[in-house]
CSV table of N, CA and C in Angstrom, one decimal:
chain,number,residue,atom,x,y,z
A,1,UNK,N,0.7,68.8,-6.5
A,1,UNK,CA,-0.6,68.9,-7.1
A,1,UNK,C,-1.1,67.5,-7.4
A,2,UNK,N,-2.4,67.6,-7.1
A,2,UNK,CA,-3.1,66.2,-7.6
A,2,UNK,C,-3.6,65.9,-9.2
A,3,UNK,N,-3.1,64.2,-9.2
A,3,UNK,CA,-3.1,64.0,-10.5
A,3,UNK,C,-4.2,64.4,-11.1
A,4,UNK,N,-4.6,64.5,-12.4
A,4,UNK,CA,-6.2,64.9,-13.2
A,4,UNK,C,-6.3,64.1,-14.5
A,5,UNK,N,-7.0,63.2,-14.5
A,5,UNK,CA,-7.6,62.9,-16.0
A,5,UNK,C,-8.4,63.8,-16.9
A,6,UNK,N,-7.8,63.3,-18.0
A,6,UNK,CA,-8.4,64.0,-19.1
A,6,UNK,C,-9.7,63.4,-19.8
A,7,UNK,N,-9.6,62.1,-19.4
A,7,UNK,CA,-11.0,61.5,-19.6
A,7,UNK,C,-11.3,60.3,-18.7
A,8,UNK,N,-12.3,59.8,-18.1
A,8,UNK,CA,-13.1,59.0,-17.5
A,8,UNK,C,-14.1,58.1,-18.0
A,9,UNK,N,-13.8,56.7,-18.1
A,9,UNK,CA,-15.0,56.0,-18.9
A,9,UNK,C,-15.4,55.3,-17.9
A,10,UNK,N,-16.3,54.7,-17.9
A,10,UNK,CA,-17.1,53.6,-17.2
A,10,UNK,C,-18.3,53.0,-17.8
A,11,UNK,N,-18.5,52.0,-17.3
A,11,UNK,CA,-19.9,51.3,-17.3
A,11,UNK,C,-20.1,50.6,-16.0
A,12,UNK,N,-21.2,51.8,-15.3
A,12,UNK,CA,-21.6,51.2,-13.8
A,12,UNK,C,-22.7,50.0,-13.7
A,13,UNK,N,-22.6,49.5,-13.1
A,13,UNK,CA,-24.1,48.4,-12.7
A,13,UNK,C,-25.3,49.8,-12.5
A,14,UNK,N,-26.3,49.5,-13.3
A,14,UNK,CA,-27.4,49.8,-13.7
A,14,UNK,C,-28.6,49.4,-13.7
A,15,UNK,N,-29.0,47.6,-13.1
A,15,UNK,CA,-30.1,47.2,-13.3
A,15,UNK,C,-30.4,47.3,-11.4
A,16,UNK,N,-31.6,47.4,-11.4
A,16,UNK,CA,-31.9,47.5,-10.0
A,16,UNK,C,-32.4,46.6,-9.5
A,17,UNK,N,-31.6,45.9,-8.1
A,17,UNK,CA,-31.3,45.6,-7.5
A,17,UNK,C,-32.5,44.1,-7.5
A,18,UNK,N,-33.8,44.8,-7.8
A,18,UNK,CA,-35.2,44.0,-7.1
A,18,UNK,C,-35.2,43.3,-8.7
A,19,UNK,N,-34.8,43.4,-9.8
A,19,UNK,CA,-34.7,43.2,-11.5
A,19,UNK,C,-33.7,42.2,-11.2
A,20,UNK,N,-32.5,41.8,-10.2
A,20,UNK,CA,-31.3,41.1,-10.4
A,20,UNK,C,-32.0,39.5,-10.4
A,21,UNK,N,-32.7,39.0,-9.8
A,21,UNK,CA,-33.3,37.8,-9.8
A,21,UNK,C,-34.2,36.9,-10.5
A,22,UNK,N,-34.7,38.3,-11.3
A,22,UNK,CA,-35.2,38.1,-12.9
A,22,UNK,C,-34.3,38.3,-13.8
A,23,UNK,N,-33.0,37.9,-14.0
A,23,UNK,CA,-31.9,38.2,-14.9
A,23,UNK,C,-32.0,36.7,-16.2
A,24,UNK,N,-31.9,37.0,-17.2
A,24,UNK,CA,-31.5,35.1,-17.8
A,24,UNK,C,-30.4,35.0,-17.0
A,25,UNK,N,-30.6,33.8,-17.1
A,25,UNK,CA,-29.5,32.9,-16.6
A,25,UNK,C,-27.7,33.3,-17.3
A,26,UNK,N,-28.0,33.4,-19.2
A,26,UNK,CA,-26.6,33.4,-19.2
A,26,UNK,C,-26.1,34.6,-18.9
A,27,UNK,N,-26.8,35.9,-18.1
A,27,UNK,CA,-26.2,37.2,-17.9
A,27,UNK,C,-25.2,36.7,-16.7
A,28,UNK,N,-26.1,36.2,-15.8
A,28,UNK,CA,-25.4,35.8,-14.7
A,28,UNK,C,-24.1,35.1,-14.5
A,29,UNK,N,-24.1,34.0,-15.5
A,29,UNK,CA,-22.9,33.0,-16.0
A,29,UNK,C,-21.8,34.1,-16.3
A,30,UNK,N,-22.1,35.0,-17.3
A,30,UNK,CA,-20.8,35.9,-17.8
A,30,UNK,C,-20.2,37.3,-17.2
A,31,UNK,N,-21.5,37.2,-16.3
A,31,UNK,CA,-21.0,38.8,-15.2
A,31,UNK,C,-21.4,38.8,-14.0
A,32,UNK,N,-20.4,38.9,-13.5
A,32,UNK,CA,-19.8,39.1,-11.8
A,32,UNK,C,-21.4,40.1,-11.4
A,33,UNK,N,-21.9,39.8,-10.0
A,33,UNK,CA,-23.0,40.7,-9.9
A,33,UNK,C,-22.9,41.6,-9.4
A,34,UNK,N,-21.5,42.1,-9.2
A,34,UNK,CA,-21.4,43.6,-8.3
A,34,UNK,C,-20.9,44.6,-10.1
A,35,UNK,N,-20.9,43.3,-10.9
A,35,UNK,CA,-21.4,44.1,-12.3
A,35,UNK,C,-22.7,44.7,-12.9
A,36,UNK,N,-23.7,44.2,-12.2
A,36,UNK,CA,-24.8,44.2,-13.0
A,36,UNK,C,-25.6,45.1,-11.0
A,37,UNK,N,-25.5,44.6,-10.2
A,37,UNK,CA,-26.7,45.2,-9.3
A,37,UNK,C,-26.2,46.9,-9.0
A,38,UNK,N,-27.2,47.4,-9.6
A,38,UNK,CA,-27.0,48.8,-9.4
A,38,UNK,C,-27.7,49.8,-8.3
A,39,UNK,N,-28.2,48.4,-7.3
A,39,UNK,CA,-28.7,48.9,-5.9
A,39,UNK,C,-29.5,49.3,-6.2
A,40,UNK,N,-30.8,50.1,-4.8
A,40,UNK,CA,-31.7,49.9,-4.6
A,40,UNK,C,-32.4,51.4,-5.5
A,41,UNK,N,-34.0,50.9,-5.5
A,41,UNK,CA,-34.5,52.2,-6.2
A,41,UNK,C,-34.6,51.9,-8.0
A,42,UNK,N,-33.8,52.7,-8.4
A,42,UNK,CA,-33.9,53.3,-9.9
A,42,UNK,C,-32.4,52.4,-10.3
A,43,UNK,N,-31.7,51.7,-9.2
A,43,UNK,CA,-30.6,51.0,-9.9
A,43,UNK,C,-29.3,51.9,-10.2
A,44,UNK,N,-29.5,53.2,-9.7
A,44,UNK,CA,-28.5,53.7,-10.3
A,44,UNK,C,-27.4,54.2,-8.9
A,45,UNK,N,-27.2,53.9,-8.2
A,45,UNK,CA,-25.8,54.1,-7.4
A,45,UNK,C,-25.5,54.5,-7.4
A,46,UNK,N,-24.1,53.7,-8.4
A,46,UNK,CA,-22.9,53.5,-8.9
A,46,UNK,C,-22.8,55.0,-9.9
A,47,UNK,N,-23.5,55.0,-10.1
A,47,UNK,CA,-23.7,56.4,-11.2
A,47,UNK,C,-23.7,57.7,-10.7
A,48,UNK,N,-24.5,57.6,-9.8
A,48,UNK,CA,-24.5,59.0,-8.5
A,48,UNK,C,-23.3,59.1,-7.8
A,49,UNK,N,-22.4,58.4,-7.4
A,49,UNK,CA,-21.0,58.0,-6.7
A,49,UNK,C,-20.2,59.0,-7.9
A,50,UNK,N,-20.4,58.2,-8.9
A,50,UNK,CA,-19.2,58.5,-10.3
A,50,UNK,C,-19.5,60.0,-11.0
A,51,UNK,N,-20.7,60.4,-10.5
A,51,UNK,CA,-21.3,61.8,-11.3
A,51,UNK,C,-21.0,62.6,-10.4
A,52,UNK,N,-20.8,62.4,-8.9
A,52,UNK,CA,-20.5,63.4,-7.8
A,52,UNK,C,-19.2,63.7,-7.8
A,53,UNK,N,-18.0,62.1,-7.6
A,53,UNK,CA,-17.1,62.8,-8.1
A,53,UNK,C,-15.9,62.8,-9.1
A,54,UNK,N,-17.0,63.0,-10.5
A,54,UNK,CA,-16.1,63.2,-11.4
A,54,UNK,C,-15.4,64.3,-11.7
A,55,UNK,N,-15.8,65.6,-11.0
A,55,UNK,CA,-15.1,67.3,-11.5
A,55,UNK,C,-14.0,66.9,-10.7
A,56,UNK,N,-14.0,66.1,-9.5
A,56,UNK,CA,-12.8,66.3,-8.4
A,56,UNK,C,-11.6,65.6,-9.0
A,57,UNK,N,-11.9,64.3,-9.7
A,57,UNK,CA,-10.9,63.9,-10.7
A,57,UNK,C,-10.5,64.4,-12.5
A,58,UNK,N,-11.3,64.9,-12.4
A,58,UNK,CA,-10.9,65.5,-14.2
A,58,UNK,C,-10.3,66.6,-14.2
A,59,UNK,N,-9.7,66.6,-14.9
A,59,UNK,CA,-8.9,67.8,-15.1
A,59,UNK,C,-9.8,68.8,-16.1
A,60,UNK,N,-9.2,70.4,-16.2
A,60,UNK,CA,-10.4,71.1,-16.6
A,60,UNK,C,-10.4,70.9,-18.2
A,61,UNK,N,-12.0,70.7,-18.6
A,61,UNK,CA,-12.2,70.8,-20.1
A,61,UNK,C,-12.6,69.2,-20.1
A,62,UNK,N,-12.1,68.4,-18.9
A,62,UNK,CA,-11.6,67.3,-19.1
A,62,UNK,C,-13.4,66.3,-19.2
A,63,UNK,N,-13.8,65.0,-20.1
A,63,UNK,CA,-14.8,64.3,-20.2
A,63,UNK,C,-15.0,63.4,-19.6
A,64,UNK,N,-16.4,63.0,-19.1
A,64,UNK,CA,-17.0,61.6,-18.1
A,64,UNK,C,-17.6,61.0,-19.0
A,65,UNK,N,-17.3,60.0,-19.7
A,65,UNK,CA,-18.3,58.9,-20.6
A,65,UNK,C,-18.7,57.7,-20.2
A,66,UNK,N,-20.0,57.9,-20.2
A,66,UNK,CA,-20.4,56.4,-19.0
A,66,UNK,C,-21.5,55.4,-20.0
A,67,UNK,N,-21.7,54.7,-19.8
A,67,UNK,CA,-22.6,53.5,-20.3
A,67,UNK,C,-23.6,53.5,-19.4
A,68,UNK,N,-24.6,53.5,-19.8
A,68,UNK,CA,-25.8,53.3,-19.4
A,68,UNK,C,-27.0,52.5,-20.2
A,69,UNK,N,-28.1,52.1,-19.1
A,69,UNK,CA,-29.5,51.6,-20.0
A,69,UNK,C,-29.5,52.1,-21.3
């Protein structure tokens, strides 16, 4: 049987992609940018990836808590 979490946390990159180049400067200094570009559009990716497949890793009953804007 495959393993199952009982909970899932994250905080995906969020800011969109065309926003990364208007960032302050010290965001950039303190985070890596495959932390912060959340690709094209609405920025949100990383989020669609982790919301598609979160039921296939959680176990039942089991929680997805994510960080967002």
């Amino acid at each position: 049987a495959d393993a199952a979490a009982d909970l899932l946390v994250a905080n995906p990159p969020y800011i969109p992609r065309v926003q990364m180049a208007g960032l302050q400067a010290e965001v950039g200094r303190h985070e890596p940018w495959s932390a912060l570009d959340g690709g094209e559009g609405p920025g949100l990716d990383s989020l669609q990836v982790i919301c598609a497949q979160a039921a296939e890793m959680l176990a039942p009953g089991g929680l997805l808590a994510l960080e967002v804007r």
